Short mmCIF file of C-alpha atoms and ligand atoms in Angstrom, two decimals:
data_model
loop_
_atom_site.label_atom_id
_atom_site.label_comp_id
_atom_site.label_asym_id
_atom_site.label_seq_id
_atom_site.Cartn_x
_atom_site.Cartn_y
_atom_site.Cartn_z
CA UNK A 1 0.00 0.00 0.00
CA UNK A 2 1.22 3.38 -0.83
CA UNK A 3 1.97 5.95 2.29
CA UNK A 4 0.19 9.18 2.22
CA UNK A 5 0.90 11.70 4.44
CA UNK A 6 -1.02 15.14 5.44
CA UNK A 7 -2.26 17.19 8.60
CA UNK A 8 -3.77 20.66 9.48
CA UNK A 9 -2.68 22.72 11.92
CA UNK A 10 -4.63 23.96 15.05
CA UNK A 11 -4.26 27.22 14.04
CA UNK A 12 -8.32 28.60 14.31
CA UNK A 13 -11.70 26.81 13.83
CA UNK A 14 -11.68 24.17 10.48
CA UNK A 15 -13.40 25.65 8.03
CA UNK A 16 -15.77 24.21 5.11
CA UNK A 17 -12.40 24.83 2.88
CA UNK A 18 -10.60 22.47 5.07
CA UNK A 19 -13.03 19.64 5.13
CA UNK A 20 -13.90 20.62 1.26
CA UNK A 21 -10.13 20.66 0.36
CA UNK A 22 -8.48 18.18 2.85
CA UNK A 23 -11.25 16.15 4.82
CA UNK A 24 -13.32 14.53 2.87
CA UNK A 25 -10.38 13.15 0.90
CA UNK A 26 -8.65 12.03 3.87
CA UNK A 27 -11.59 9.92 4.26
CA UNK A 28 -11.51 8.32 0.98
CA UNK A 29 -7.71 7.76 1.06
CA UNK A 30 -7.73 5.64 3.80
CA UNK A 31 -9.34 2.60 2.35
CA UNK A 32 -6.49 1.92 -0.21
CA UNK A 33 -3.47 3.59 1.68
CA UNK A 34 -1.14 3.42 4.78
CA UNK A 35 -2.25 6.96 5.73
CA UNK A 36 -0.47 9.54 8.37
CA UNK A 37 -3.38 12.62 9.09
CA UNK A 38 -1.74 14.88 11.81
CA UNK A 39 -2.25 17.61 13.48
CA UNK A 40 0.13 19.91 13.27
CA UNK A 41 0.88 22.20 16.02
CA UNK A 42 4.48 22.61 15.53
CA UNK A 43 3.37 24.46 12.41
CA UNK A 44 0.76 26.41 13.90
CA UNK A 45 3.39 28.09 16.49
CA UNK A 46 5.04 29.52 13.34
CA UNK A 47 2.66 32.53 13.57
CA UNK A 48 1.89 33.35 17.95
CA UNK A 49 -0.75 31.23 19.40
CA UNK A 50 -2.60 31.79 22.65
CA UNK A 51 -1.61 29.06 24.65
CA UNK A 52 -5.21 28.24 26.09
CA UNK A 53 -6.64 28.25 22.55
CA UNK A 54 -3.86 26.25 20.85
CA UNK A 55 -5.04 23.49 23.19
CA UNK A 56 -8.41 23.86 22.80
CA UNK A 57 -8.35 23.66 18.93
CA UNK A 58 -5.82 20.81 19.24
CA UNK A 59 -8.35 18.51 20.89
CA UNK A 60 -10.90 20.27 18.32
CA UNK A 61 -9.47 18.73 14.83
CA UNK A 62 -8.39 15.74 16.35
CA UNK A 63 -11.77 15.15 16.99
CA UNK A 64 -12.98 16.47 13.59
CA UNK A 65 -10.77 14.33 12.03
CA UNK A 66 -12.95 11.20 13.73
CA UNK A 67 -16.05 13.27 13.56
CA UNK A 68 -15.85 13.34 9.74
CA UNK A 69 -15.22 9.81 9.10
CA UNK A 70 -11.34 9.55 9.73
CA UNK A 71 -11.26 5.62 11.09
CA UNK A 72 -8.74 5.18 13.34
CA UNK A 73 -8.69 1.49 12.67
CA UNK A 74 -7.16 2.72 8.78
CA UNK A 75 -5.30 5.86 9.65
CA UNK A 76 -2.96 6.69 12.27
CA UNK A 77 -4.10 10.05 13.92
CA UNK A 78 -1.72 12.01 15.94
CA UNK A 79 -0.23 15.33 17.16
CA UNK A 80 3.02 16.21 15.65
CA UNK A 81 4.47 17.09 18.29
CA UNK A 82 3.68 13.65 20.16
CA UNK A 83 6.22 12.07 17.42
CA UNK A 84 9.40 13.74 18.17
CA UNK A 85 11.17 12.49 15.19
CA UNK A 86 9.61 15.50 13.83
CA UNK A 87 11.37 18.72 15.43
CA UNK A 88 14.83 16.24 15.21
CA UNK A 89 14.49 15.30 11.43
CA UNK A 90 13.06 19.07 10.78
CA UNK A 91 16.82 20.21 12.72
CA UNK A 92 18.67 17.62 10.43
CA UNK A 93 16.66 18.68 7.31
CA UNK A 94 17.39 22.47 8.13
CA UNK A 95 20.78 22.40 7.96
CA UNK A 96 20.95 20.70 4.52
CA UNK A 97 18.36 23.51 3.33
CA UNK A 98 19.83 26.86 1.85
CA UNK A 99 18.18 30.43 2.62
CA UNK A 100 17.97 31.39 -1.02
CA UNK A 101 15.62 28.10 -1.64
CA UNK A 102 13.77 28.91 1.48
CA UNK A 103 13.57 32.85 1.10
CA UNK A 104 11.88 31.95 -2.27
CA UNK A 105 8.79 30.16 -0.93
CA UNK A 106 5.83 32.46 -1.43
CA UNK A 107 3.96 31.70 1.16
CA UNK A 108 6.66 33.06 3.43
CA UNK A 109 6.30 36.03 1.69
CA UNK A 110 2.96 36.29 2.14
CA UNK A 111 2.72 35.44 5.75
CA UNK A 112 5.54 38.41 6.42
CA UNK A 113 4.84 40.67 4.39
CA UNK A 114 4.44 43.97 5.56
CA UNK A 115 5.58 42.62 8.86
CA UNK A 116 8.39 44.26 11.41
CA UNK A 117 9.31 41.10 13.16
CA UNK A 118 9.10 37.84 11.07
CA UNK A 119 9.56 34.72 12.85
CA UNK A 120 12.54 32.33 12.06
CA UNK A 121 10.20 29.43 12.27
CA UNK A 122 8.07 30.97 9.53
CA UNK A 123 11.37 30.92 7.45
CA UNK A 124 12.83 27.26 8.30
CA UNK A 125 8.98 26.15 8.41
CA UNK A 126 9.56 24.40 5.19
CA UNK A 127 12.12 21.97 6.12
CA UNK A 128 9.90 21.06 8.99
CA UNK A 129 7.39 20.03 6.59
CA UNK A 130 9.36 18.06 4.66
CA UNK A 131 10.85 15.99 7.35
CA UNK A 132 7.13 15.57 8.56
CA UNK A 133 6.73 13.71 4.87
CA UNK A 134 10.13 11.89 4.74
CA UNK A 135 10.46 10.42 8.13
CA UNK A 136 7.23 8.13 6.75
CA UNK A 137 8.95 8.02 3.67
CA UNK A 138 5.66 8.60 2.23
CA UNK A 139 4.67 8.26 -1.53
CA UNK A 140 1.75 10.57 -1.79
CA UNK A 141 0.97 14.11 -0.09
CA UNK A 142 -2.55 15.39 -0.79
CA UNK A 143 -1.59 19.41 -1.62
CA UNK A 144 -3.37 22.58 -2.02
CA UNK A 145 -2.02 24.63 -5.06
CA UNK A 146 -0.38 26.98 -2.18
CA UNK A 147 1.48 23.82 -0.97
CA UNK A 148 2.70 22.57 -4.43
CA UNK A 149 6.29 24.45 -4.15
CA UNK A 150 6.98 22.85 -0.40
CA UNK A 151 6.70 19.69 -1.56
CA UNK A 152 9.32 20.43 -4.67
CA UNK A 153 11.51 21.61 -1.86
CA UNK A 154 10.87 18.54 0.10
CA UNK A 155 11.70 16.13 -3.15
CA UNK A 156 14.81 18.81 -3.56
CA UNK A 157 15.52 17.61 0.05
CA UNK A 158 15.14 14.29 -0.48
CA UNK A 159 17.38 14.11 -3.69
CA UNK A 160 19.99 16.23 -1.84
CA UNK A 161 20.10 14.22 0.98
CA UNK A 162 20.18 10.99 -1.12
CA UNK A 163 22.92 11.78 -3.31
CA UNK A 164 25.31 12.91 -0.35
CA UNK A 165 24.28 10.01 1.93
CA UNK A 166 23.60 7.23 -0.31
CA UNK A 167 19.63 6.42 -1.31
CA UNK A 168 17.57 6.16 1.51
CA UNK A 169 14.39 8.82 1.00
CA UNK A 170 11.68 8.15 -0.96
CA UNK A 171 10.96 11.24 -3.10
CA UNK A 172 7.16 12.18 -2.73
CA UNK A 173 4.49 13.00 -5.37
CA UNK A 174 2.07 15.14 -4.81
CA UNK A 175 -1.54 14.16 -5.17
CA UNK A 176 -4.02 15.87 -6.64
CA UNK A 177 -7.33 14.96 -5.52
CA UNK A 178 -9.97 14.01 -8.23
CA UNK A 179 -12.67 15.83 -6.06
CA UNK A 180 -11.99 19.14 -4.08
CA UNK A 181 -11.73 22.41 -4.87
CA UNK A 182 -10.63 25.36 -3.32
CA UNK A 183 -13.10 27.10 -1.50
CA UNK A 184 -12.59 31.22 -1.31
CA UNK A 185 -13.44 33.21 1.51
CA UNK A 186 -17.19 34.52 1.88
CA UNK A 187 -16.44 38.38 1.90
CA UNK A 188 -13.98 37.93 -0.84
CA UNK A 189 -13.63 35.77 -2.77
CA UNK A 190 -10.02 36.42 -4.57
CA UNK A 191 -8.34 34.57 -1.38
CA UNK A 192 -9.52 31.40 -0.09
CA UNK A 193 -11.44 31.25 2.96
CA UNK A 194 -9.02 30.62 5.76
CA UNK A 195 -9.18 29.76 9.36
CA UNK A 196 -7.15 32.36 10.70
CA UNK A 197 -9.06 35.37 8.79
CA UNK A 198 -9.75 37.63 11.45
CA UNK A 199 -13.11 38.58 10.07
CA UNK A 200 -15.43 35.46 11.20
CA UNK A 201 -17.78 35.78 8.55
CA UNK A 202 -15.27 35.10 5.89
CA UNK A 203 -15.64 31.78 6.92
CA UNK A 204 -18.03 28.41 7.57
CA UNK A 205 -16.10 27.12 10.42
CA UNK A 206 -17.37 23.52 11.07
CA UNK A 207 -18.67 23.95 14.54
CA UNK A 208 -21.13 26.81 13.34
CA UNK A 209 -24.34 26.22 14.78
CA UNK A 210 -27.05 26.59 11.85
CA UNK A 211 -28.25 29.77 12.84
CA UNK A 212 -24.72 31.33 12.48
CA UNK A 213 -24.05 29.53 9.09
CA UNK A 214 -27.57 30.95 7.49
CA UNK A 215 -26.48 34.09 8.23
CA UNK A 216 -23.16 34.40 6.90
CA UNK A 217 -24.18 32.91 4.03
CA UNK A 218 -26.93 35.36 3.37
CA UNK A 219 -24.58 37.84 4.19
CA UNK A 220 -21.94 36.07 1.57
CA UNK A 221 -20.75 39.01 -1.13
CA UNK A 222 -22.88 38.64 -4.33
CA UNK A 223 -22.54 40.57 -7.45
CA UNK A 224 -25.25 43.29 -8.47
CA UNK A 225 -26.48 40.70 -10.69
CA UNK A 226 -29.23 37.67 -10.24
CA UNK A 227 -27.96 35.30 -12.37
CA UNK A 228 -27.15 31.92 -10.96
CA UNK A 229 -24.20 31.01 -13.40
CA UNK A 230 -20.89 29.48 -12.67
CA UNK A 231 -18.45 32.05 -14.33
CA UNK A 232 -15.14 32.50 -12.28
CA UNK A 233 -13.85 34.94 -14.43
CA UNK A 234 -16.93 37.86 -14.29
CA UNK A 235 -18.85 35.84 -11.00
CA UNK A 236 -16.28 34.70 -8.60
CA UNK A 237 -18.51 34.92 -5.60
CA UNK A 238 -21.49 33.11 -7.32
CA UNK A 239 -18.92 30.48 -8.69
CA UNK A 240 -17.78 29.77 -5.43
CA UNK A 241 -21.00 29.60 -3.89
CA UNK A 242 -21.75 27.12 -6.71
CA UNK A 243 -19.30 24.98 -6.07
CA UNK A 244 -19.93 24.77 -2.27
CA UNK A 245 -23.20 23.85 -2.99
CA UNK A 246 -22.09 21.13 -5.40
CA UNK A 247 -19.54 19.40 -3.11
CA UNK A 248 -22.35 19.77 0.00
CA UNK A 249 -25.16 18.27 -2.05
CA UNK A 250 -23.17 16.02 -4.04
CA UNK A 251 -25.39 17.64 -7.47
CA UNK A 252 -23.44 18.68 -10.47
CA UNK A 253 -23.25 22.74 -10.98
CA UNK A 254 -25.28 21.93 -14.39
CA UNK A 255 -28.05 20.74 -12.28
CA UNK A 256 -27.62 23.71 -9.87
CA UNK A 257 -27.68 26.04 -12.35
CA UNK A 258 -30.81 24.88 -13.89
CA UNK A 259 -32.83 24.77 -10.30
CA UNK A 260 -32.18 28.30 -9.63
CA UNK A 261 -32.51 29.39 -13.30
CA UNK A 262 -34.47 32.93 -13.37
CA UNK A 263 -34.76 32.53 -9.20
CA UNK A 264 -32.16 35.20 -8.23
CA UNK A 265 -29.64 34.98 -5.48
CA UNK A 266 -32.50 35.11 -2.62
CA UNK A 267 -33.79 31.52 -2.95
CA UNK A 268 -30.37 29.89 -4.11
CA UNK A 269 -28.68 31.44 -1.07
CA UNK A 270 -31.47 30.45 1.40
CA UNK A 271 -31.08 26.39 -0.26
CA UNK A 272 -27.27 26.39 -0.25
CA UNK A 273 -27.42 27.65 3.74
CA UNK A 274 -30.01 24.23 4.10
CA UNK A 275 -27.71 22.02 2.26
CA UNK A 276 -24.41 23.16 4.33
CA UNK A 277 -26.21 22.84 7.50
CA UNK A 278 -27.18 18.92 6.57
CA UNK A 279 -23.65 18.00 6.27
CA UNK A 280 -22.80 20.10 9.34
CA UNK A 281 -25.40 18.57 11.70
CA UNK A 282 -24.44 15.03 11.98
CA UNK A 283 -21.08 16.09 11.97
CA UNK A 284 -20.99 17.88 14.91
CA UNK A 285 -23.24 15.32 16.83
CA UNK A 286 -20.61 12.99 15.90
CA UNK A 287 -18.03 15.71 17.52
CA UNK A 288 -20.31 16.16 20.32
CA UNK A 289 -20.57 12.37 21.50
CA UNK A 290 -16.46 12.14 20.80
CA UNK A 291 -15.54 15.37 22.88
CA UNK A 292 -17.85 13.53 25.71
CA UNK A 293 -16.35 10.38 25.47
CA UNK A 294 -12.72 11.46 26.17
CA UNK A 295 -11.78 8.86 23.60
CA UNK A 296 -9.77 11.23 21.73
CA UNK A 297 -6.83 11.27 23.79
CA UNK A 298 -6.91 7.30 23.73
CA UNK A 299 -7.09 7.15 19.77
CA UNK A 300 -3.98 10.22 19.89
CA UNK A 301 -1.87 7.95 22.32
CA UNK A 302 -2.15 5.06 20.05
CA UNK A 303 -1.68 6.98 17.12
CA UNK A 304 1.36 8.49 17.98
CA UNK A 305 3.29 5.28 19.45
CA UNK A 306 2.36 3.99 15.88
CA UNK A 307 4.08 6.60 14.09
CA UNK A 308 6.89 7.11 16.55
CA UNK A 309 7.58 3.48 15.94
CA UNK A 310 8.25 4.25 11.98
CA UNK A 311 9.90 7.91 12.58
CA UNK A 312 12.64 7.05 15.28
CA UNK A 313 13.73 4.45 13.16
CA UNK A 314 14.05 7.01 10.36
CA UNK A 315 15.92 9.28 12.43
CA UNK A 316 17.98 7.10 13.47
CA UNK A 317 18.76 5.87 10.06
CA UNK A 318 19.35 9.12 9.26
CA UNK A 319 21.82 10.33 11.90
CA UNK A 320 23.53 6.97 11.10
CA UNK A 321 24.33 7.82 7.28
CA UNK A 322 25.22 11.55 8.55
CA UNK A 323 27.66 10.72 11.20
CA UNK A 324 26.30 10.99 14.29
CA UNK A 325 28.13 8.18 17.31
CA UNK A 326 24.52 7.09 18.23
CA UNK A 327 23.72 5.99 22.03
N1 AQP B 1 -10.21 27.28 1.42
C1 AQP B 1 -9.73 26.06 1.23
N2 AQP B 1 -10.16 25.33 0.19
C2 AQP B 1 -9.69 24.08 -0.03
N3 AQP B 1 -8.78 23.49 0.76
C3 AQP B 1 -8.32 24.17 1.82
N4 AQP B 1 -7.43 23.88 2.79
C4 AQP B 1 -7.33 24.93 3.62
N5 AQP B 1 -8.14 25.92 3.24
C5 AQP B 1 -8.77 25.49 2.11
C6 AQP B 1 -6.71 22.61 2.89
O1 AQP B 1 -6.73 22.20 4.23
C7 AQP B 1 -5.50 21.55 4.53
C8 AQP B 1 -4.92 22.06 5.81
O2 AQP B 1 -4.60 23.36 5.78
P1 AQP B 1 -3.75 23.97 6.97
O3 AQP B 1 -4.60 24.20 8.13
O4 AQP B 1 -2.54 23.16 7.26
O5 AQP B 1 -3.22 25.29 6.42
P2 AQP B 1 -3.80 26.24 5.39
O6 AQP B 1 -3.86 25.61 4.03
O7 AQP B 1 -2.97 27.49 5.52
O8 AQP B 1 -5.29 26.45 5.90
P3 AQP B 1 -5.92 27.75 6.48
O9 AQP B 1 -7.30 27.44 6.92
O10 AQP B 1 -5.76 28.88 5.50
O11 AQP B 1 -5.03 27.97 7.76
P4 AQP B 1 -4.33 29.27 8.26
O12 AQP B 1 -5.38 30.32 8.17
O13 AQP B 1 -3.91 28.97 9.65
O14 AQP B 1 -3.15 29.52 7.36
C9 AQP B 1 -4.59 21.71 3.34
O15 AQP B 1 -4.61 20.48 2.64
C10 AQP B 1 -5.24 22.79 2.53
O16 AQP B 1 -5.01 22.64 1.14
#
């Protein structure tokens, strides 16, 4: 079985784009794969986290992950920073990394931009990554478009490290699921909708109560016009809407487009907020009994001492072909 490898870091609520993008495909992956989901709150303390929430949101993915269908019986579900092969190999990986490669990753530019005080672990965040994907030696990584030019540096990793310390890594592929889309934020919808936008109603967050999500998504920028068409190009906000509604409702945008066809945005909006909440509801009673049940930190234990078993020997493979006099 092929390894895949991914994880989302406790960095806010999930939102519909991360259960869109990431999620649901998790859940499909795990049937045919050896599959690694983490949680990963090393990355999230690249940008400051409030130490109370950081918790709190840790305990909330986990237990999304479960909640939407992640079987812990397939995948292995863990913290990252339970498996401490991570930080080591993400040290080891570092100093085979170069700043040029690193100072041309865009999202770092993003994420500093315009910023006094940029975080080194925004910079070296990168290698991190990449040692979170080699010490599994996995095959596959499910990746957003923004994650496409990590995982070339991770394969540039991987080759580097192979041809100075004999073959050992397997060099990743990305995958590129055959459903998901990118889902843009509600207010705007050139960026996608994020879980660390400060303004909550860019956002579907998963644990929305209904109430909440009809309103933001009445409240979800339109154009002028009351045409239910999916045109990216001249209706961005409309297209996106669209295409929530298609992945929620599991109906092709054809079909959508003909049900609302001379309706306006009124009656499309109000259906689309009835079709999100139905795939929210059971989810979060699922959530709700899980939270309750305290099983969590049981499935995270066993998780972990699963991977650790797989990453320590990696690392200590590793250390071996660099040199290191190991205990
Ligand atoms: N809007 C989105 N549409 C589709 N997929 C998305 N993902 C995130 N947002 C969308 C996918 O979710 C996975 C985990 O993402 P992450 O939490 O590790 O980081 P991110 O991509 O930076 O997500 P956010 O919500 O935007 O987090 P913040 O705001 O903290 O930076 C990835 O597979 C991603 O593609």
């Amino acid at each position: 079985m092929k390894k895949v490898l991914s994880g989302i870091q406790p960095s806010g609520q999930l939102t519909l784009g991360n259960y869109i993008g990431a999620m649901q495909n998790f859940v499909k992956l795990q049937n045919d794969h050896e599959c690694y989901f983490m949680v990963v709150d090393l990355h999230a303390i690249t940008v400051p986290q409030d130490p109370a929430a950081l918790r709190e949101q840790s305990e909330a993915v986990a237990t999304l992950y479960v909640a939407a269908g992640i079987d812990p019986a397939k995948a292995n579900i863990f913290m990252q920073s339970h498996v401490r092969g991570h930080a080591e190999l993400g040290w080891l990986l570092t100093t085979l990394s170069y700043m040029g490669e690193l100072e041309r990753m865009t999202q770092f530019k993003d994420k500093s931009a315009g910023k006094e005080s940029i975080g080194t672990g925004l910079f070296v965040y990168p290698a991190l990554m990449a040692a979170d994907i080699l010490i599994y030696n996995a095959d596959l990584v499910p990746v957003g478009d923004d994650q496409k030019q990590h995982l070339e540096l991770t394969r540039d990793l991987a080759g580097r490290f192979n041809s100075r310390y004999g073959d050992y890594f397997t060099v990743p592929e990305p995958y590129i699921p055959k459903i998901g889309a990118r889902v843009m934020s509600l207010d705007d919808a050139s960026k996608k909708m994020s879980k660390s936008n400060p303004n909550p109603g860019s956002f579907i967050a998963l644990l929305d109560p209904p109430d909440v999500v009809r309103k933001k998504i009445s409240r979800a920028t339109t154009d002028s016009g009351r045409e239910v068409k999916f045109d990216p190009a001249d209706k961005p906000e409309v297209s996106n809407l669209l295409s929530i509604y298609s992945h929620c409702a599991g109906l092709s945008i054809e079909q959508i487009e003909a049900k609302y066809e001379g309706q306006g945005y009124g009656a499309f909006k109000k259906d689309l907020a009835e079709v999100v909440v139905s795939v929210l509801e059971p989810l979060q009673q699922r959530y709700r009994e899980i939270r309750e049940s305290g099983e969590i930190h049981n499935i995270l234990r066993q998780g972990a001492e699963r991977a650790a078993a797989v990453a320590d020997q990696t690392v200590r493979d590793v250390k071996e072909r660099m040199g290191f006099l190991l205990p």
